[in-house]
Short mmCIF file of C-alpha atoms in Angstrom, two decimals:
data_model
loop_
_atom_site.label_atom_id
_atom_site.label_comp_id
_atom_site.label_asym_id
_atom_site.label_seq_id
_atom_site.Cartn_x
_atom_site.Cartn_y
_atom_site.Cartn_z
CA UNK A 1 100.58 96.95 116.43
CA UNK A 2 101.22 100.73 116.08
CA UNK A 3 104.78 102.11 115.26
CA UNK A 4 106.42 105.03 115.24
CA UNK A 5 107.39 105.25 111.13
CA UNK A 6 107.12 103.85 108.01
CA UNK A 7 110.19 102.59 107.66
CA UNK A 8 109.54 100.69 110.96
CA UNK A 9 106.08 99.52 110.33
CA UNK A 10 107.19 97.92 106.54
CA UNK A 11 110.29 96.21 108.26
CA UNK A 12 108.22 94.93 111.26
CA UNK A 13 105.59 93.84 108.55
CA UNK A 14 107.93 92.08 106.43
CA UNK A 15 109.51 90.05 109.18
CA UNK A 16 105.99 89.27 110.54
CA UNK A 17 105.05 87.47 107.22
CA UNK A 18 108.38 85.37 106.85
CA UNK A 19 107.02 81.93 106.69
CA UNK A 20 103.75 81.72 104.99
CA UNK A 21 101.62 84.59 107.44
CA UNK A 22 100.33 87.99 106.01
CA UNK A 23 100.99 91.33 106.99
CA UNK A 24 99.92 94.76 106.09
CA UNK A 25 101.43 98.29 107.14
CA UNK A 26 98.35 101.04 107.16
CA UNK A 27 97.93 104.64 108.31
CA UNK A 28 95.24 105.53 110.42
CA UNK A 29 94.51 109.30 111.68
CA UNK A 30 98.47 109.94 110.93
CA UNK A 31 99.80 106.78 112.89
CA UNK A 32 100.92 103.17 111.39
CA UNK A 33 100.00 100.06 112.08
CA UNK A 34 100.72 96.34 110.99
CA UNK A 35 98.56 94.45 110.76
CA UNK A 36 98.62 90.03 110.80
CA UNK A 37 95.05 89.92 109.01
CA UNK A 38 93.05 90.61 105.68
CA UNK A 39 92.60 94.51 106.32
CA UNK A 40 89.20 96.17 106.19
CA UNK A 41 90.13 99.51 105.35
CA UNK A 42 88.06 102.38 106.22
CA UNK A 43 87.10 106.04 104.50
CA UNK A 44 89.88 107.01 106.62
CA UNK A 45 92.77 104.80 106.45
CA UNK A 46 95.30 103.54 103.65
CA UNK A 47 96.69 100.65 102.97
CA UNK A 48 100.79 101.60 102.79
CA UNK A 49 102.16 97.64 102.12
CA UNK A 50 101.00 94.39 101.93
CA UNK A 51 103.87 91.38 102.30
CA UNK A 52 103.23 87.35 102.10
CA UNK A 53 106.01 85.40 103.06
CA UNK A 54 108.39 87.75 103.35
CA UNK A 55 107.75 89.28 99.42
CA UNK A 56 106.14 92.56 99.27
CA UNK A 57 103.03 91.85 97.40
CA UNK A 58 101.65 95.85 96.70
CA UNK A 59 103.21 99.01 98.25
CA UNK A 60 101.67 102.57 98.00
#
């Protein structure tokens, strides 16, 4: 799911993992993205945030 900002993609990110799921904010090419899966981050991209159940888990 792309968003517009950070602060949007970490709060959509952290809501998404309430309840046991994963989620993971990254920037691609300037534009953020959450993602519901174990990221495979390429030369390009960075991992911003990762949450578990609701818990931020490692932030940039």
């Amino acid at each position: 799911m792309q968003v517009e900002t950070i602060q949007e993609a970490k709060k959509i990110a952290k809501k998404t993992s309430e309840g046991g799921n994963y989620a993971c904010v990254i920037l691609s090419m300037g534009k953020y993205y959450v993602e519901t899966e174990t990221p495979f981050i390429r030369l390009h991209e960075t991992l911003i945030a990762e949450y578990s159940d609701g818990v931020l888990l490692d932030s940039e």
